[in-house]
XYZ file of C-alpha atoms in Angstrom:
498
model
C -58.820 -114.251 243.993
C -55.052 -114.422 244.903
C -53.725 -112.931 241.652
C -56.789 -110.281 241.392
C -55.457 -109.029 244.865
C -51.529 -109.100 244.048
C -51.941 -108.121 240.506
C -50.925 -111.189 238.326
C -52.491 -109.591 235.206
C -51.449 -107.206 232.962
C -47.920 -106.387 234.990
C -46.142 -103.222 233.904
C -42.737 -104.176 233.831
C -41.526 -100.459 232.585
C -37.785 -99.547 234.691
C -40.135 -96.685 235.663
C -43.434 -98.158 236.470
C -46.058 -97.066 238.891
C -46.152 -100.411 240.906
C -49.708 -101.351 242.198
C -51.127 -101.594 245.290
C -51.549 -105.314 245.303
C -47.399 -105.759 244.512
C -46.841 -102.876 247.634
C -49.212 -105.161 249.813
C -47.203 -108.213 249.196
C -43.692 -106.601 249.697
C -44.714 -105.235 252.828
C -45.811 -108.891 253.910
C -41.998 -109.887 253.019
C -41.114 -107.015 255.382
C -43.318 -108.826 258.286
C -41.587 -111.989 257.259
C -38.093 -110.284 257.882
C -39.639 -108.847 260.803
C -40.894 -112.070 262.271
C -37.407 -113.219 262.912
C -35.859 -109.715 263.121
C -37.883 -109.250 266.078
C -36.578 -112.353 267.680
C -33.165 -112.330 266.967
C -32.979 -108.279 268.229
C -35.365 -107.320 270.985
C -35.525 -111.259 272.440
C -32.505 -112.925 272.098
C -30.520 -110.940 274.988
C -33.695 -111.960 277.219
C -33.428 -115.371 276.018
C -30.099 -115.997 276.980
C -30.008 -114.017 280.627
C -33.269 -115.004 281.736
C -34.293 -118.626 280.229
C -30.462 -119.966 280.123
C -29.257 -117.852 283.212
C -26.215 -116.543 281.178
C -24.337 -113.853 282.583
C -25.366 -110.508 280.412
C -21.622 -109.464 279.597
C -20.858 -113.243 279.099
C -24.375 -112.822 276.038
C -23.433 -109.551 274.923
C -19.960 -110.728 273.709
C -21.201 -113.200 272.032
C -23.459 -111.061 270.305
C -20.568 -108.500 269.358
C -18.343 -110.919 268.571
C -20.541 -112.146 266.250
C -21.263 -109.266 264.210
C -17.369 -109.163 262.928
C -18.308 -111.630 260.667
C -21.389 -110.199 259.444
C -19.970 -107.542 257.740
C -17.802 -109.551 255.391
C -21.207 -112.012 254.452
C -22.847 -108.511 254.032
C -20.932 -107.440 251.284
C -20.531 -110.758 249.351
C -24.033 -110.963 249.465
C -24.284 -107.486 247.786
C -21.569 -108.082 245.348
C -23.241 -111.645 244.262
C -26.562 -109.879 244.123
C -25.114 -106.992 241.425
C -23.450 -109.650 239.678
C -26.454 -111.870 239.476
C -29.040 -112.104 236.211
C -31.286 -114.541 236.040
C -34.980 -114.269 234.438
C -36.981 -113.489 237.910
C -34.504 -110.855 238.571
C -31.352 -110.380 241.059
C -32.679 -110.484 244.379
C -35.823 -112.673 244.065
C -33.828 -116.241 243.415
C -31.878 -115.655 246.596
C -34.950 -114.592 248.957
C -36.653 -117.708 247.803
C -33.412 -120.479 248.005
C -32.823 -119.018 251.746
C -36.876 -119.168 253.322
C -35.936 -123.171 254.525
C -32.177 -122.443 255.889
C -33.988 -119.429 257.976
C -36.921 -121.028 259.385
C -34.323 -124.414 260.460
C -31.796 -121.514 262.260
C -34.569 -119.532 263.775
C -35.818 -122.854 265.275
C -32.009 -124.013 266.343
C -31.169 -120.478 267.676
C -33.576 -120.485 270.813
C -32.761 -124.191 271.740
C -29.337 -123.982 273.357
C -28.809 -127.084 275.103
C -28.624 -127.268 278.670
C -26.259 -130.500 278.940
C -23.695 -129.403 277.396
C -22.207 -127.462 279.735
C -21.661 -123.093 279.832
C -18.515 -123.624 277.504
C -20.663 -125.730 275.130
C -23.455 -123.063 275.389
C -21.187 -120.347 274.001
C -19.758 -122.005 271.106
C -23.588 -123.050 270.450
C -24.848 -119.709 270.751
C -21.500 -118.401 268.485
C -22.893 -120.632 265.581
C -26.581 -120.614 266.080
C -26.300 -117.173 266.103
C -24.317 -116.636 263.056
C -26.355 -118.961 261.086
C -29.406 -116.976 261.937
C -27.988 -113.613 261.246
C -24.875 -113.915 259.198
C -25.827 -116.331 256.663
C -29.581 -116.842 256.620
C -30.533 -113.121 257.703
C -27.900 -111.131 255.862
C -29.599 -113.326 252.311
C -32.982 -112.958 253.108
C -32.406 -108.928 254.333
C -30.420 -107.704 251.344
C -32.482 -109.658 248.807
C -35.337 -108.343 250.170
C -33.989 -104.242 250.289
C -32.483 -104.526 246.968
C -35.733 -105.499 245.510
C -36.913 -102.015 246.688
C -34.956 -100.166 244.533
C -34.774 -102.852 241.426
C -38.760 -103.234 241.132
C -38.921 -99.732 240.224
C -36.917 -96.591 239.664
C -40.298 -94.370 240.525
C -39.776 -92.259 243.536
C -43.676 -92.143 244.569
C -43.987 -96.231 244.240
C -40.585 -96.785 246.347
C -41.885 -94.375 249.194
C -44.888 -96.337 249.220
C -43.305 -99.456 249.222
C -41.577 -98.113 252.071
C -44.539 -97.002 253.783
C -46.244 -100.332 253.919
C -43.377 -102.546 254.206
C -42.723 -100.322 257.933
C -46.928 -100.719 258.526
C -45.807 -104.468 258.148
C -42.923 -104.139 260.414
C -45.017 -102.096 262.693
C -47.951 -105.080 262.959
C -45.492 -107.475 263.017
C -43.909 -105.383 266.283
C -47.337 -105.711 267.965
C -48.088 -109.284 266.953
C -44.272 -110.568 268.530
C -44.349 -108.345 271.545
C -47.656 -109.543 272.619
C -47.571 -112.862 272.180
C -44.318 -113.881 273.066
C -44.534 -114.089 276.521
C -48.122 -115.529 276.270
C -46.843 -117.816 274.100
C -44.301 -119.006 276.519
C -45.834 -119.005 279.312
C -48.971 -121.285 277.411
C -45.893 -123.928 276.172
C -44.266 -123.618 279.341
C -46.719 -124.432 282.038
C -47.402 -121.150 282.958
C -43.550 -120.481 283.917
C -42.379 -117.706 281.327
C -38.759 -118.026 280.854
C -38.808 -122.115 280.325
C -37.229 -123.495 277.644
C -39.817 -125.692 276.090
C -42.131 -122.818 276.257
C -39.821 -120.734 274.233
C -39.051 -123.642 271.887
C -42.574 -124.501 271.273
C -43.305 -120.130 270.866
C -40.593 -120.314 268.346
C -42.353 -122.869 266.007
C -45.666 -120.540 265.475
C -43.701 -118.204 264.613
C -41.604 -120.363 261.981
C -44.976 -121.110 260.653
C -45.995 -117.450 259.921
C -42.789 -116.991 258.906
C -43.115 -119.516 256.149
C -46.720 -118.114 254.923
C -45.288 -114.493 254.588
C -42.433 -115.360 252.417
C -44.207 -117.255 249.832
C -46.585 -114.600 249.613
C -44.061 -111.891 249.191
C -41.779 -113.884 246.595
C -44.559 -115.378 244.417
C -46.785 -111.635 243.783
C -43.484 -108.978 243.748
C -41.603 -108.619 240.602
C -38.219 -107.202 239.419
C -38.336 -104.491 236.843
C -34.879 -102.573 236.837
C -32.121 -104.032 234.238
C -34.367 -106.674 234.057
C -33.001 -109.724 231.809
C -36.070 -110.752 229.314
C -34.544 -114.134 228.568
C -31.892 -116.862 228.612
C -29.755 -115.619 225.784
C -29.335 -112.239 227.815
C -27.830 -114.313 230.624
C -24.271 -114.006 229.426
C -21.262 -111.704 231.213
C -22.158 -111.671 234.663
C -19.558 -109.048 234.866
C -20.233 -105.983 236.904
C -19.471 -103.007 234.158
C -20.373 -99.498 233.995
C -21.817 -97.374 231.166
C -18.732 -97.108 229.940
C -17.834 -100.940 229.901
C -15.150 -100.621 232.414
C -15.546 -104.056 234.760
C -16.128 -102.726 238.429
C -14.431 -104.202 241.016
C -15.799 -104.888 244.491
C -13.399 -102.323 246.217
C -14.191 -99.806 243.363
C -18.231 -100.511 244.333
C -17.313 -99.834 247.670
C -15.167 -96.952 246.968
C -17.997 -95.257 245.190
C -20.479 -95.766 248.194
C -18.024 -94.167 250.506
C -18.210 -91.134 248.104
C -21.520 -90.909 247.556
C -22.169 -87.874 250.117
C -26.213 -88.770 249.952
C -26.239 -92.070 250.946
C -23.423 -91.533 253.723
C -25.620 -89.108 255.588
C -28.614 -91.210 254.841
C -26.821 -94.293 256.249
C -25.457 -93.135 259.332
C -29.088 -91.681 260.430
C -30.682 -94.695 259.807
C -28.022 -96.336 262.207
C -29.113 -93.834 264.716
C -32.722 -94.805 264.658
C -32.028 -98.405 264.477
C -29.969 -97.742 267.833
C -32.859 -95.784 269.000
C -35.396 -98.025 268.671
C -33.480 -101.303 269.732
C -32.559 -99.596 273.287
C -36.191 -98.289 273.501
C -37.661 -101.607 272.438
C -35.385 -103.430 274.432
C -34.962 -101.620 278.174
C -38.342 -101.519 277.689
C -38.843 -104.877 279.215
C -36.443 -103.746 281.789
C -38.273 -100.966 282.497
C -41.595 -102.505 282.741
C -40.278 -105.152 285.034
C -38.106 -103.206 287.637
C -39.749 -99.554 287.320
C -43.153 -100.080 286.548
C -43.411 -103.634 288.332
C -45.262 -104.791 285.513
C -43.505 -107.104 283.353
C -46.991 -107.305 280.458
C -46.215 -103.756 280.676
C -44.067 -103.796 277.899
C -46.215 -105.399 275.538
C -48.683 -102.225 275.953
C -45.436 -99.993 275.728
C -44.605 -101.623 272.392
C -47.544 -101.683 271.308
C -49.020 -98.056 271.797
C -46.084 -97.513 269.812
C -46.339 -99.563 267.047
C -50.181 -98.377 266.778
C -49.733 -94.709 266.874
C -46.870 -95.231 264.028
C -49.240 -96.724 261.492
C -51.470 -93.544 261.355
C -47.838 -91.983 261.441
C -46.192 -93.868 258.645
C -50.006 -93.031 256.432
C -49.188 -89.518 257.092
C -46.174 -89.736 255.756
C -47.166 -90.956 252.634
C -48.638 -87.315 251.506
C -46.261 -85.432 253.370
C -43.133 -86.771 251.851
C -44.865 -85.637 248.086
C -45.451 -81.971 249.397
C -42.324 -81.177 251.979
C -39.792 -84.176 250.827
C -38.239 -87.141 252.545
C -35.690 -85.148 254.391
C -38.345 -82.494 255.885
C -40.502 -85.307 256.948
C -37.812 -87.241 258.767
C -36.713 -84.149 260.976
C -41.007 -83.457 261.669
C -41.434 -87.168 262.647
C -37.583 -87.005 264.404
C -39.099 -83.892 266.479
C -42.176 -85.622 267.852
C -40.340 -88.947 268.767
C -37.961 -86.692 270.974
C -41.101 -85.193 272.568
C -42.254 -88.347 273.179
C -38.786 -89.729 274.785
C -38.550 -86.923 277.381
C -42.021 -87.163 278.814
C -41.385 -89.083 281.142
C -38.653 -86.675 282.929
C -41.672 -84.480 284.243
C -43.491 -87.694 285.765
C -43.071 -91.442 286.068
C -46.812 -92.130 286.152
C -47.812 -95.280 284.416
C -51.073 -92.710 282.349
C -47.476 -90.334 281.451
C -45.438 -93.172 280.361
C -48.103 -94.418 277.770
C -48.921 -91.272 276.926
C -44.880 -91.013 275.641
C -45.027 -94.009 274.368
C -48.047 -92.389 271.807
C -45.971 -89.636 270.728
C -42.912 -91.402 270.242
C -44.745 -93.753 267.828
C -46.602 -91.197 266.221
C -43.223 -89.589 265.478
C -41.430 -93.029 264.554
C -44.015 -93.493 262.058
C -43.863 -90.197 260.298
C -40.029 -91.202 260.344
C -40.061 -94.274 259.199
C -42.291 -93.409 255.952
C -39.325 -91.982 254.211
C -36.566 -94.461 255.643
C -37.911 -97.293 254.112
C -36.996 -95.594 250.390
C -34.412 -92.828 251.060
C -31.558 -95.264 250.708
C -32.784 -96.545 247.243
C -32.911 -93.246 246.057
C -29.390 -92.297 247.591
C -28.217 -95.540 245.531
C -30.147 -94.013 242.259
C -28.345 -90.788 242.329
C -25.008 -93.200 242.731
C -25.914 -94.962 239.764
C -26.273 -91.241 238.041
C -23.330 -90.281 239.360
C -20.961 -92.882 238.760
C -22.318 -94.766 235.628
C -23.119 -98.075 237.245
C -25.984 -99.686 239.443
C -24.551 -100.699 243.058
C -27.756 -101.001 244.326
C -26.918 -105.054 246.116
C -23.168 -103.900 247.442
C -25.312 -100.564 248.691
C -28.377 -102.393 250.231
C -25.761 -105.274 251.726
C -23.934 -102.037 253.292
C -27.013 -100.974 254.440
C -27.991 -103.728 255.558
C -24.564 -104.726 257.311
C -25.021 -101.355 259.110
C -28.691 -101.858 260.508
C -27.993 -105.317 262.221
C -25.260 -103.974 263.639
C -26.852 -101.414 264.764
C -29.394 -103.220 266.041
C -27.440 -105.507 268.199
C -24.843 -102.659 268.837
C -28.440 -101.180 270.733
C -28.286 -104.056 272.261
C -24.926 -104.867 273.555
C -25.560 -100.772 274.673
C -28.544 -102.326 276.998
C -26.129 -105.314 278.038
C -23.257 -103.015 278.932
C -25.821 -100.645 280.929
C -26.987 -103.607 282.733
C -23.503 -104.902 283.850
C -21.769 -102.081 285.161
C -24.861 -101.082 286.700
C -24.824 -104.743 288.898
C -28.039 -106.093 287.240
C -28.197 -109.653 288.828
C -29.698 -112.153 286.323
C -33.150 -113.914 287.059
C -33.134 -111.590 290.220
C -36.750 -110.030 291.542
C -35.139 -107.542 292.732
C -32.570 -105.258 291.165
C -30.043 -102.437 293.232
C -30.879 -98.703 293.173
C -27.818 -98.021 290.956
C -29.587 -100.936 288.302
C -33.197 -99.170 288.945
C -31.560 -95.610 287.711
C -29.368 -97.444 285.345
C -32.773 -98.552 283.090
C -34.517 -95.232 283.775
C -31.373 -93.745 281.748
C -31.399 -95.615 278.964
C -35.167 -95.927 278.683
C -35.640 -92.197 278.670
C -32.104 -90.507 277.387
C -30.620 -92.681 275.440
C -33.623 -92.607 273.149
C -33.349 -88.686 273.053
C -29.708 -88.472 272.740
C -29.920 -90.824 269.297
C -32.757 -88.685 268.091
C -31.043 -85.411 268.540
C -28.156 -86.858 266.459
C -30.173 -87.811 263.813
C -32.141 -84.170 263.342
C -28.495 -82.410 263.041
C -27.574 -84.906 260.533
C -30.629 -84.984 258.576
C -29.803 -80.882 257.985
C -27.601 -81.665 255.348
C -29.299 -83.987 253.300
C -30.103 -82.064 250.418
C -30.896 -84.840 247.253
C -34.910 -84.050 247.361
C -34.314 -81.529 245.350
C -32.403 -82.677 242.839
C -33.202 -86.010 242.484
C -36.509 -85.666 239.632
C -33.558 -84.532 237.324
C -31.318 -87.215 237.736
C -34.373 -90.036 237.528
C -35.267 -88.183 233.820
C -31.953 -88.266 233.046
C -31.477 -92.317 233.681
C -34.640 -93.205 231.691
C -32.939 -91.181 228.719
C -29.997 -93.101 229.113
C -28.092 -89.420 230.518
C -25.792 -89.690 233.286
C -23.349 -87.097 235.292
C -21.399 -84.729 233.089
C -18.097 -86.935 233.817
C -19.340 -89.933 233.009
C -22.005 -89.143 230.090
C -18.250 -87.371 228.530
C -16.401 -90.614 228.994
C -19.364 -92.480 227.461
C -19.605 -90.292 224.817
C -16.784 -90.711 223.216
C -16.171 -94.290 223.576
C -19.400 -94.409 221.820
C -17.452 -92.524 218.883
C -14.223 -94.781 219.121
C -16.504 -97.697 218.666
C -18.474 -96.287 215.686
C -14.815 -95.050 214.216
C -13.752 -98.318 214.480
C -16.561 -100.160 213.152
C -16.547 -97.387 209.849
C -12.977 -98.398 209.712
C -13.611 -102.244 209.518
C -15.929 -101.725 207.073
């Protein structure tokens, strides 16, 4: 029953294939894996250290920004040793699978800071813990599984639906964490929500689903780009162009940096991150010390994460008759409706009712971000005559988790100058105004950003050309030149041999 559903038989493993729907299913189940400790780590961890450990929110938030100084550099080794890799399951797949145990042990160690060993001792745990969880363990599992994206396929239509249900995933995943947590807690814990053997206990279940959802995704998704049939392919490991010149890491990066498409892409997909960490975030801010209803939240989060299913379907057909960019500024449009709202009224019926739109927007967004970047990476590939698509994906990548905890530290900073008082009741009028800003601007601000940018992103068009043009084995003018005629020195020499 398993492999009818995920497509075991008769795989086509064409560079170009239309992947099926049981191979989208079960990389979108990765994505809820990802998402399982994404969630966690992103929207929970800030809570988890102010309000179960009592730490002081600037005191967190460093730790958190210090932190993500070293994620950068794993980023892009991970990238580099994923373009470098070749092994007969592909590039990406071996390390998803040899990192699902070292995640699920740092998820579990991350959210049990002792209390014994004093604040100092708390820090430096939290400094590791952290870093294990995000640096190491996150940064493998997150690249490995992006990559695999653009390296099952290079067929536009099957990425953007990989996309699509990978964020439906993410988007049940959102629901699933946001509602439970607290229940979960408060079940372990005796009631009291912020204890720590309630959280400790809440963070088990989740390892367990965590577990399930990665098998599934590694055992029924397969590699098809530069795909190595056997073990006498497995030679150079050398990263080389068309032209056979070895590529450096800084020459990989170099090329990203140029590549105008995936730039623009890059930084909008920042934006939203941002966007949707402060929202998701100050939400339980918001619910707490606005609405006076901490379970609140859950219904904020999930009337979003809902309304962005039907929104993320939509996009599906939309991107095939206006185009990933025109999609992204429709979907952009309504979450910015949605994030203003509540300036005309804080009613509790107005709030939910923004909450709605905004998800019904973030869904028709988040369609074509789960793809654009691959195909931003394709046209590199066209451009510059070789594949980058690990270094690009661990940039990517790099750039969302920082991003995500950048939204973060952005809450944590609000907080502090503000005078939030941790595991206080009751919060000061300058605090109260504080969260009303950045549940309801902040938001709007990001998304504003992201519809100028999004203007000149202009690769829809030509990007049918360029994916014909790689299946013949054509290139960019430059570099099909260059290839050319080492082609002809190599056939000179071998006449002259002879």
């Amino acid at each position: 029953m398993m492999k009818k559903l995920f497509g075991k038989k008769e795989i086509n493993m064409a560079s170009d294939a239309k992947v099926g729907w049981g191979e989208h299913l079960a990389y979108g189940v990765g994505n809820a894996a990802n998402d399982v400790s994404g969630t966690m780590i992103g929207n929970y961890i800030l809570i988890y250290y102010t309000m179960v450990l009592g730490m002081d929110v600037l005191l967190a938030t460093s730790v958190l920004a210090a932190s993500r100084m070293m994620d950068g550099l794993s980023d892009l080794i991970m990238g580099r040793i994923i373009d470098r890799t070749q092994t007969k399951i592909g590039k990406a797949k071996p390390w998803y699978f040899r990192f699902i145990l070292p995640m699920v042990i740092s998820m579990l160690l991350v959210f049990n800071v002792p209390h014994s060993i004093g604040r100092a001792g708390q820090v430096i745990y939290m400094f590791l813990t952290y870093n294990l969880v995000t640096t190491i363990c996150g940064t493998a599992l997150g690249i490995s599984f992006t990559s695999l994206n653009g390296l099952m396929t290079t067929n536009q239509i099957s990425r953007g639906r990989n996309g699509v249900v990978a964020r439906i995933f993410s988007l049940v995943t959102g629901i699933f964490a946001s509602n439970t947590i607290f229940r979960f807690a408060r079940f372990f814990g005796g009631g009291d929500e912020y204890s720590q053997k309630g959280w400790s206990m809440a963070m088990i279940v989740y390892a367990v689903v965590f577990v399930c959802l990665t098998l599934i995704h590694h055992f029924f998704t397969h590699e098809r780009v530069n795909q190595v049939r056997n073990e006498n392919e497995i030679t150079d490991k050398t990263l080389r162009s068309v032209t056979g010149e070895k590529i450096s890491a800084g020459k990989s990066l170099l090329s990203l940096i140029k590549n105008k498409f995936w730039v623009t892409t890059l930084v909008v997909c920042v934006f939203i991150a941002i966007l949707l960490t402060i929202n998701t975030t100050m939400a339980v801010y918001f619910s707490q010390y606005i609405m006076n209803d901490l379970d609140a939240q859950g219904i904020i989060v999930s009337l979003i994460s809902l309304t962005a299913i039907p929104g993320t379907l939509i996009s599906l057909p939309l991107m095939t008759r206006l185009g990933k960019r025109n999609v992204m500024l429709v979907g952009l449009g309504i979450n910015l409706i949605g994030c203003l709202l509540p300036v005309f009224s804080m009613n509790t019926m107005v709030i939910y009712i923004g909450s709605i739109i905004k998800g019904l927007g973030y869904g028709i967004t988040a369609g074509p971000t789960g793809s654009i970047i691959q195909d931003t990476l394709t046209y590199g590939e066209w451009k510059n005559g070789f594949s980058n698509m690990g270094m690009g994906n661990a940039a990517n990548s790099f750039a969302m988790k920082a991003s995500g905890s950048l939204g973060t530290i952005i809450v944590g900073f609000m907080l502090s100058i503000s005078g939030f008082v941790e595991q206080s009741l009751v919060q000061s009028q300058q605090t109260l105004n504080m969260i009303s800003f950045g549940y309801i601007w902040m938001p709007a601000l990001m998304a504003i950003t992201c519809i100028i940018i999004m203007l000149f992103y202009t690769l829809d068009k030509i990007y049918p050309q360029i994916e014909a043009d790689l299946k013949e084995g054509k290139y960019a003018p430059g570099v099909q030149k260059e290839a050319a005629v080492i082609a002809d020195e190599e056939k000179g020499d071998k006449h002259y041999e002879n």
